[in-house]
PDB file of C-alpha atoms in Angstrom:
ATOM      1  CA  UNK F   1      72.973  92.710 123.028  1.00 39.00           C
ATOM      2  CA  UNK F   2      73.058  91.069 119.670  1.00 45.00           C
ATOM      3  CA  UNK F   3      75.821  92.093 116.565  1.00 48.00           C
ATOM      4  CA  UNK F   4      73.323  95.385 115.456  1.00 47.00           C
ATOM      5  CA  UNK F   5      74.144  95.067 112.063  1.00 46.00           C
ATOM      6  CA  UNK F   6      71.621  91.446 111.728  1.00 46.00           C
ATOM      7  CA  UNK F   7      69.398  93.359 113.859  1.00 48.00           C
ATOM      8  CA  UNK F   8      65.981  93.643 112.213  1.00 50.00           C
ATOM      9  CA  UNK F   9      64.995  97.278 111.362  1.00 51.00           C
ATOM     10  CA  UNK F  10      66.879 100.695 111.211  1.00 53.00           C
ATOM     11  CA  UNK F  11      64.961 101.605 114.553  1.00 58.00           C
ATOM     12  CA  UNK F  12      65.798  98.663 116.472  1.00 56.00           C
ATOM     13  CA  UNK F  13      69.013  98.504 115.065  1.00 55.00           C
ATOM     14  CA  UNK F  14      69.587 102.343 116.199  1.00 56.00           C
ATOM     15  CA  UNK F  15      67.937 101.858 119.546  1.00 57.00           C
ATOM     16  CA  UNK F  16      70.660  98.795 120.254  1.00 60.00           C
ATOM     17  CA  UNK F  17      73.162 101.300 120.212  1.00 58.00           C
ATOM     18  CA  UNK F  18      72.491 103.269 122.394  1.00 57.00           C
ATOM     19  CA  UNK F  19      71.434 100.629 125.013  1.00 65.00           C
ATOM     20  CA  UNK F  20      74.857  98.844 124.636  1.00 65.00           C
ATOM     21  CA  UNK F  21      77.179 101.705 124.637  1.00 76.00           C
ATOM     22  CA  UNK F  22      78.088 104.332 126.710  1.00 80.00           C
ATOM     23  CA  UNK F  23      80.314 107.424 127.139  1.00 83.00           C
ATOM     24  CA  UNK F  24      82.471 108.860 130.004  1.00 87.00           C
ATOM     25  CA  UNK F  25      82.116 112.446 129.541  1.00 91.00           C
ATOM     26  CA  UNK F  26      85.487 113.079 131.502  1.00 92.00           C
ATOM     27  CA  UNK F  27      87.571 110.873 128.152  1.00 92.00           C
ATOM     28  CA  UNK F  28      85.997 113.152 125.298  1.00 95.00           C
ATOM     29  CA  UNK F  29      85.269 116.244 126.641  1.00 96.00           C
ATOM     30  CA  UNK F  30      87.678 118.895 125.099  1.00 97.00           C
ATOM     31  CA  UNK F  31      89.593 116.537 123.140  1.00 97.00           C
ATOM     32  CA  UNK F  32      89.994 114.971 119.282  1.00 98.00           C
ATOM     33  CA  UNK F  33      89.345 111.326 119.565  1.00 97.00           C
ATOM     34  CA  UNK F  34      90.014 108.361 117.363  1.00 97.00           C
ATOM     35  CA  UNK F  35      87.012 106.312 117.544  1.00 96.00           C
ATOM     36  CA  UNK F  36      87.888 102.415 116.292  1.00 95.00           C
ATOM     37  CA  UNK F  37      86.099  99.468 115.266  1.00 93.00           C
ATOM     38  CA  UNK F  38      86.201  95.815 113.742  1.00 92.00           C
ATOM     39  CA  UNK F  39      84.118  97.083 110.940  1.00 93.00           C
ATOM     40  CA  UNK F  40      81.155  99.421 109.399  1.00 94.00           C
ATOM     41  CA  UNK F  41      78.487  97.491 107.464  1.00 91.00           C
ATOM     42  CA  UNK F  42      75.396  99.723 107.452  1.00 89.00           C
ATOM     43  CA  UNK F  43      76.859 102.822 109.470  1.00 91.00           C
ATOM     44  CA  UNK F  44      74.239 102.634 112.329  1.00 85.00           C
ATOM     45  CA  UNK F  45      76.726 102.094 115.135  1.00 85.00           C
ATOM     46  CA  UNK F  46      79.175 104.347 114.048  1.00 92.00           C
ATOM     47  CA  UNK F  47      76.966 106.926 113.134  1.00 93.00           C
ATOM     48  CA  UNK F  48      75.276 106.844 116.872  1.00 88.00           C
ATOM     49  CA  UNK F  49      78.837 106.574 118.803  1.00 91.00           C
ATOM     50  CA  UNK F  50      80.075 109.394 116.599  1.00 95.00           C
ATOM     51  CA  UNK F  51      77.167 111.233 117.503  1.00 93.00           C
ATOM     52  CA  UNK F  52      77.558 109.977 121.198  1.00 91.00           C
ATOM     53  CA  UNK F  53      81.260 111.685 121.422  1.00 95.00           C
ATOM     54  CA  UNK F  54      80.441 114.684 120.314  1.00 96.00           C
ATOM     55  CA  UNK F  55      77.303 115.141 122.608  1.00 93.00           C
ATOM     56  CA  UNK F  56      80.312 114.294 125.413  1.00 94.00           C
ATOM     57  CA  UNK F  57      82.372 117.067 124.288  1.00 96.00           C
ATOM     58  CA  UNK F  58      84.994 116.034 121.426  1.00 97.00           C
ATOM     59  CA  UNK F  59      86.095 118.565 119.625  1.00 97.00           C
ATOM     60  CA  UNK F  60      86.967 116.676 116.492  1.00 97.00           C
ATOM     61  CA  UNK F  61      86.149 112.888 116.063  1.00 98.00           C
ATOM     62  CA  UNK F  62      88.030 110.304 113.765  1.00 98.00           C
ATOM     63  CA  UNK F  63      86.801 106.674 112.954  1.00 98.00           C
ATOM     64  CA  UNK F  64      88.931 103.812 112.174  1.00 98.00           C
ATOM     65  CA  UNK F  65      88.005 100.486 110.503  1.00 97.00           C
ATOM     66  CA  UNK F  66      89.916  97.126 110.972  1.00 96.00           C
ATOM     67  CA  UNK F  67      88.065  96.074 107.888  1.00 96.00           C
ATOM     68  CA  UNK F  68      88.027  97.073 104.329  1.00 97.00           C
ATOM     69  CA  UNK F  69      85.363  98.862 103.055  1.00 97.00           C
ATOM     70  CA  UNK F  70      82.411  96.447 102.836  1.00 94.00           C
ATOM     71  CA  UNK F  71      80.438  97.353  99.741  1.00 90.00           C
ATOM     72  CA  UNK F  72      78.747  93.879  98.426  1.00 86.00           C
ATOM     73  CA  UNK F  73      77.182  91.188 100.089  1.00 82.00           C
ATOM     74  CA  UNK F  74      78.213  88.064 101.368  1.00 81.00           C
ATOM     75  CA  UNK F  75      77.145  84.825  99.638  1.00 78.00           C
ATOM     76  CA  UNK F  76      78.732  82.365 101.872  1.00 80.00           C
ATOM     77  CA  UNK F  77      76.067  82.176 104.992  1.00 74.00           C
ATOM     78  CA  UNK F  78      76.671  85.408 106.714  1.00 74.00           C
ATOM     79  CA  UNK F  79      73.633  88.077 107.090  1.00 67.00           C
ATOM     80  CA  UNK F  80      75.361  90.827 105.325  1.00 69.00           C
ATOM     81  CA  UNK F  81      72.569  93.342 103.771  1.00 62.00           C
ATOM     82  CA  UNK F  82      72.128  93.964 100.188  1.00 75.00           C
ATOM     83  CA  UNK F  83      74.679  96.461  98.860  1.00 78.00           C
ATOM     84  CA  UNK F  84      72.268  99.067  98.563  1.00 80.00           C
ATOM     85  CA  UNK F  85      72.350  99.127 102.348  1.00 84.00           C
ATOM     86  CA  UNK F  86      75.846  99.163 102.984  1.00 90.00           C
ATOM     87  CA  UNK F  87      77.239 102.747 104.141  1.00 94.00           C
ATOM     88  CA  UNK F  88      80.111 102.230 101.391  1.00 95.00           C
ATOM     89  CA  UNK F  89      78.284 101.168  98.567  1.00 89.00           C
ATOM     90  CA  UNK F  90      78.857 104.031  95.645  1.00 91.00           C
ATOM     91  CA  UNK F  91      80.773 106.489  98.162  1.00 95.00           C
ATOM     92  CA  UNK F  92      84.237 107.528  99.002  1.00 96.00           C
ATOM     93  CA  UNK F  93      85.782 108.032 102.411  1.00 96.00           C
ATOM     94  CA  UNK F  94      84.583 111.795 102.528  1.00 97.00           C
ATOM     95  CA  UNK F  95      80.956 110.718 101.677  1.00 97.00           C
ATOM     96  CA  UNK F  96      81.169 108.174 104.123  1.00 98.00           C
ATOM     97  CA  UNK F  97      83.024 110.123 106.440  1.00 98.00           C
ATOM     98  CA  UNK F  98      80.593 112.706 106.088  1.00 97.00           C
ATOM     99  CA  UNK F  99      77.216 110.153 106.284  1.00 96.00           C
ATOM    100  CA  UNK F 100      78.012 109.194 109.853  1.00 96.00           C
ATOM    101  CA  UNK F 101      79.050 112.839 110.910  1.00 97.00           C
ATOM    102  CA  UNK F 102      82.883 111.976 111.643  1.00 98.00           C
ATOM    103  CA  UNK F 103      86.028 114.405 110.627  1.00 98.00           C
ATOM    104  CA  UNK F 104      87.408 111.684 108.563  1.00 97.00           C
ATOM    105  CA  UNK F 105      87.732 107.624 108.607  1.00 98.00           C
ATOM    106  CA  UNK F 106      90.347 105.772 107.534  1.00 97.00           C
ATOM    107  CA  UNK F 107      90.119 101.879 106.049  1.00 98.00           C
ATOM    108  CA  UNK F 108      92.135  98.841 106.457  1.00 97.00           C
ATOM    109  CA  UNK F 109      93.770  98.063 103.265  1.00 97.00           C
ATOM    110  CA  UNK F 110      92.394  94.785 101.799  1.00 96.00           C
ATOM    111  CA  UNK F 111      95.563  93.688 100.559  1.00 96.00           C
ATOM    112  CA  UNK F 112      97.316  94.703 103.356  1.00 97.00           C
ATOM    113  CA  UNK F 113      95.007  92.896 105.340  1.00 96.00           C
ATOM    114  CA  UNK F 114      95.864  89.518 103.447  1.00 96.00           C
ATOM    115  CA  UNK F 115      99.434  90.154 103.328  1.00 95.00           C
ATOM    116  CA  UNK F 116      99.285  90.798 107.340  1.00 94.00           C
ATOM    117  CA  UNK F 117      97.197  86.996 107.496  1.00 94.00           C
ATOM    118  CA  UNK F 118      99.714  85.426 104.956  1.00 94.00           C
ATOM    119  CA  UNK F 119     103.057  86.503 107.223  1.00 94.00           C
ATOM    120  CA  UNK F 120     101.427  84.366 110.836  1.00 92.00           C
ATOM    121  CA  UNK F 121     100.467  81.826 108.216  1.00 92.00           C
ATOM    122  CA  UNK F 122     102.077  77.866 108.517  1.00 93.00           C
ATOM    123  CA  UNK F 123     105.049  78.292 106.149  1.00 91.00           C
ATOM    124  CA  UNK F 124     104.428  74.080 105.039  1.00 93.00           C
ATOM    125  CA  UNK F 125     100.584  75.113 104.983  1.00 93.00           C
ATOM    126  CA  UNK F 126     100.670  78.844 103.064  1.00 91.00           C
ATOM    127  CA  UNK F 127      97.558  80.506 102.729  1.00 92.00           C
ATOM    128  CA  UNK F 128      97.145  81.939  99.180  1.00 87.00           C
ATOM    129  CA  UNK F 129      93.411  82.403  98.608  1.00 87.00           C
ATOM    130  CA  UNK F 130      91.248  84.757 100.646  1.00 90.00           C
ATOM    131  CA  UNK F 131      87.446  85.215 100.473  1.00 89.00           C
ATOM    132  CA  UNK F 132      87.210  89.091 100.386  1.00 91.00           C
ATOM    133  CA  UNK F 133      84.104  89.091  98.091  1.00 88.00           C
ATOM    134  CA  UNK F 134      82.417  91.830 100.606  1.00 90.00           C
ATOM    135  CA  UNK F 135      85.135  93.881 100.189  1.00 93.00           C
ATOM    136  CA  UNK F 136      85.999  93.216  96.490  1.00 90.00           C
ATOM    137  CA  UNK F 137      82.935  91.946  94.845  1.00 86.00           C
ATOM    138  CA  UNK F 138      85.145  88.751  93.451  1.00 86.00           C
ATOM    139  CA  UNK F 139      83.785  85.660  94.905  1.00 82.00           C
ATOM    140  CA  UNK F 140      85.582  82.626  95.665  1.00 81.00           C
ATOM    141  CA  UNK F 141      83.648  79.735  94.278  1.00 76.00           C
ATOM    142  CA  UNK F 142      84.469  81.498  90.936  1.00 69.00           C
ATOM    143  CA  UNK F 143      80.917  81.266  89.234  1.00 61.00           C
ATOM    144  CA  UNK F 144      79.501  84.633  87.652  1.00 57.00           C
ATOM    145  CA  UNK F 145      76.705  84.986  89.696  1.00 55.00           C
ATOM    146  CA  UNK F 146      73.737  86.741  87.241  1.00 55.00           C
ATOM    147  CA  UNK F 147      70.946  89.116  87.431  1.00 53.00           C
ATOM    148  CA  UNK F 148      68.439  86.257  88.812  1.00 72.00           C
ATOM    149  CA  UNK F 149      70.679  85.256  91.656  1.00 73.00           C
ATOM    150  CA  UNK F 150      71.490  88.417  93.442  1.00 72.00           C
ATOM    151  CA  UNK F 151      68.254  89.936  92.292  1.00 73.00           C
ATOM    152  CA  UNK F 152      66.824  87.440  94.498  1.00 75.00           C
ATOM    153  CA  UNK F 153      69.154  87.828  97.584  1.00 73.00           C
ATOM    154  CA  UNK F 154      68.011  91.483  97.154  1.00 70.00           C
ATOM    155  CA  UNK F 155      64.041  90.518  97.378  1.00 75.00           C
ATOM    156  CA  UNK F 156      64.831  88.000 100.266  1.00 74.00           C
ATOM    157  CA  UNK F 157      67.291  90.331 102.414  1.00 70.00           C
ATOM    158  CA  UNK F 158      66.230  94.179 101.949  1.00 68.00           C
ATOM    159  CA  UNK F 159      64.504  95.657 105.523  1.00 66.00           C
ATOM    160  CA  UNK F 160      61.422  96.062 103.517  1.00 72.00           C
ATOM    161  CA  UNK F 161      61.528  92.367 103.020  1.00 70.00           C
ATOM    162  CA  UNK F 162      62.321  91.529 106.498  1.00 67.00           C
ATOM    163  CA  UNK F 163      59.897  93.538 107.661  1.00 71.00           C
ATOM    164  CA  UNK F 164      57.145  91.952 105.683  1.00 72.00           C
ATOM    165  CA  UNK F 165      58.336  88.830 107.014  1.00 67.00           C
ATOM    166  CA  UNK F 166      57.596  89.962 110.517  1.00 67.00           C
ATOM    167  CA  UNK F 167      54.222  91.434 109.576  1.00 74.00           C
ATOM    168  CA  UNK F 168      52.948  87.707 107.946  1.00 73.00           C
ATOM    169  CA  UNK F 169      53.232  88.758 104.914  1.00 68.00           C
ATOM    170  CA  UNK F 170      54.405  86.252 101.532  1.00 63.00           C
ATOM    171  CA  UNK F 171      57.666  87.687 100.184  1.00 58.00           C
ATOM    172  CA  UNK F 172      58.601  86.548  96.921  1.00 58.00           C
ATOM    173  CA  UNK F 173      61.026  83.913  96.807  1.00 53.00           C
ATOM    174  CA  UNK F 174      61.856  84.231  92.950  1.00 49.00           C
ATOM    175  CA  UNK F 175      62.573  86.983  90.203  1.00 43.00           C
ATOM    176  CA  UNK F 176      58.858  86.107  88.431  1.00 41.00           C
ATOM    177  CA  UNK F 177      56.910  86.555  91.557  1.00 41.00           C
ATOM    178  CA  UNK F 178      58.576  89.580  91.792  1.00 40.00           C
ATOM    179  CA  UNK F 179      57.543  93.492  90.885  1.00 40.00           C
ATOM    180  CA  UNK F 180      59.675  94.406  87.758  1.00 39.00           C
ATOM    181  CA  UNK F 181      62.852  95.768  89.307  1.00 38.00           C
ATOM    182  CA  UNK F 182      64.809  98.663  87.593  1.00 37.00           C
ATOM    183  CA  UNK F 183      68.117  98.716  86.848  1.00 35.00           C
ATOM    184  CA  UNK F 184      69.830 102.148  86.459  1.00 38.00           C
ATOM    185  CA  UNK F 185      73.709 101.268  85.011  1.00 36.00           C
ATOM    186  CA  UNK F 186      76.653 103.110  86.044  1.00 39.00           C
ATOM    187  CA  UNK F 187      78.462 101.970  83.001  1.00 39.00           C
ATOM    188  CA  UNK F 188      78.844 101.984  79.238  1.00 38.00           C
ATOM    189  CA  UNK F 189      76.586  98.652  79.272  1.00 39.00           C
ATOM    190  CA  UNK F 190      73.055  98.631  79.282  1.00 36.00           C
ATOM    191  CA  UNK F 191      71.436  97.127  82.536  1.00 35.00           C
ATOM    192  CA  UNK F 192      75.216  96.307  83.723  1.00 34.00           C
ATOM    193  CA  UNK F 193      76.206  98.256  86.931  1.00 37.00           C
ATOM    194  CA  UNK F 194      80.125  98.558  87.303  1.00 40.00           C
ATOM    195  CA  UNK F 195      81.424  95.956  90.189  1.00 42.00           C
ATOM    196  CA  UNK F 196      83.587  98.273  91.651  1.00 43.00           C
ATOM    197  CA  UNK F 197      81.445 100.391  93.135  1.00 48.00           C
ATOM    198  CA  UNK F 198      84.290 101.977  94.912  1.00 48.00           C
ATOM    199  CA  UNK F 199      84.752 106.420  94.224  1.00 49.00           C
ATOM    200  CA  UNK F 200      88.242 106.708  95.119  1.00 50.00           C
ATOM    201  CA  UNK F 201      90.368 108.250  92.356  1.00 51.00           C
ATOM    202  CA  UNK F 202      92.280 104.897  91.303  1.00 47.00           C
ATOM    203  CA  UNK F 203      90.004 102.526  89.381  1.00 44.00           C
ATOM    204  CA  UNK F 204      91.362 100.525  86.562  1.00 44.00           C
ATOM    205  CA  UNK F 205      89.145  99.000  84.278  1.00 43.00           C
ATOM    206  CA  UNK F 206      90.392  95.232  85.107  1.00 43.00           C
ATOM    207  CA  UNK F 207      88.665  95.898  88.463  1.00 44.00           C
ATOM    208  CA  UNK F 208      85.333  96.716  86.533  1.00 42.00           C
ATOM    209  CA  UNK F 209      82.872  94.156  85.349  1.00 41.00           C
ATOM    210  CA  UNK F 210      79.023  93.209  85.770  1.00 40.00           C
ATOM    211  CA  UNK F 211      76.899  92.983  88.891  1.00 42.00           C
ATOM    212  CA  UNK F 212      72.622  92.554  88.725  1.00 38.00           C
ATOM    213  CA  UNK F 213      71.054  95.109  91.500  1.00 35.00           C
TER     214      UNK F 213
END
């Protein structure tokens, strides 16, 4: 079975789960378990294997991500959804923790995570530039990507889209063809949403700036 999170649909993507994955009552029942994984894009699979432990008896369940939180998408060829799909776009850990029914989940740091890269790296080859523009929302190609670009990922890449797609039906391909799209801002600037989308309590105003959807 496929990586779920390209999968097409929520239903699919939901039903993949449970068909790949499976749970030996005898290892939860009665206990607290720490539940890990290389990432969570949409929350589907950790939401179901969450789920899946407690039906087998854990009495408290913890999630752990060897990724950063991934709250924008990826530009760079991989199917990442648009943001507005992503479990952590606009919520904390404890909204997140609490969307896929888990006692708490924990992050990899992102800088951390390039320090850790940096220390194995060829000391006469040094790595010094990461792309971590799902994590960060700064891409590495340095252009300031507007409204038109990413509002077109967004009418290309949503399930609804996909879905249409499947059906036979046109999708349009470029801001013009498409239905007027609104734009609610979470900032002081009119039709500008902040970048970081991140709710934890530290957020400094150099990490702010201007995305389209």
């Amino acid at each position: 079975i496929a990586r779920t999170f390209i999968m097409p649909g929520q239903a699919t993507r939901k039903k993949s789960v449970r068909l790949k994955l499976n749970t030996i009552k005898s290892e939860f029942a009665g206990r607290n378990v720490l539940l890990v994984d290389d990432s969570v894009v949409r929350g589907t699979t950790a939401g179901e294997i969450v789920q899946m432990a407690r039906d087998a008896g854990a009495l408290k369940v913890y999630f752990a991500s060897a990724a950063p939180a991934i709250r924008y998408p990826n530009i760079y060829g991989i199917d990442i959804p648009t943001r507005n799909e992503l479990i952590a776009y606009e919520r904390n850990e404890k909204e997140i923790a609490a969307k896929i029914g888990c006692d708490w989940i924990e992050y990899q740091d992102c800088h951390d995570l390039e320090e850790a890269v940096r220390s194995i790296s060829d000391p006469e080859r040094p790595l010094t530039t990461f792309d971590t523009s799902c994590f960060t929302g700064i891409y590495v190609t340095g252009e300031k990507i507007g409204d038109e670009y990413f509002g077109r990922l967004h009418q290309l890449r949503n399930d609804s889209a996909q879905e249409s797609r499947r059906n036979g039906v046109a999708v349009p391909s470029s801001e013009s063809e498409a239905p007027e799209e609104t734009i609610t801002s979470s900032g002081g600037d009119e039709g500008c949403e902040s970048m970081h989308n991140d709710k934890r309590d530290v957020v400094t105003d150099a990490q702010k700036g201007c995305e389209a959807i």
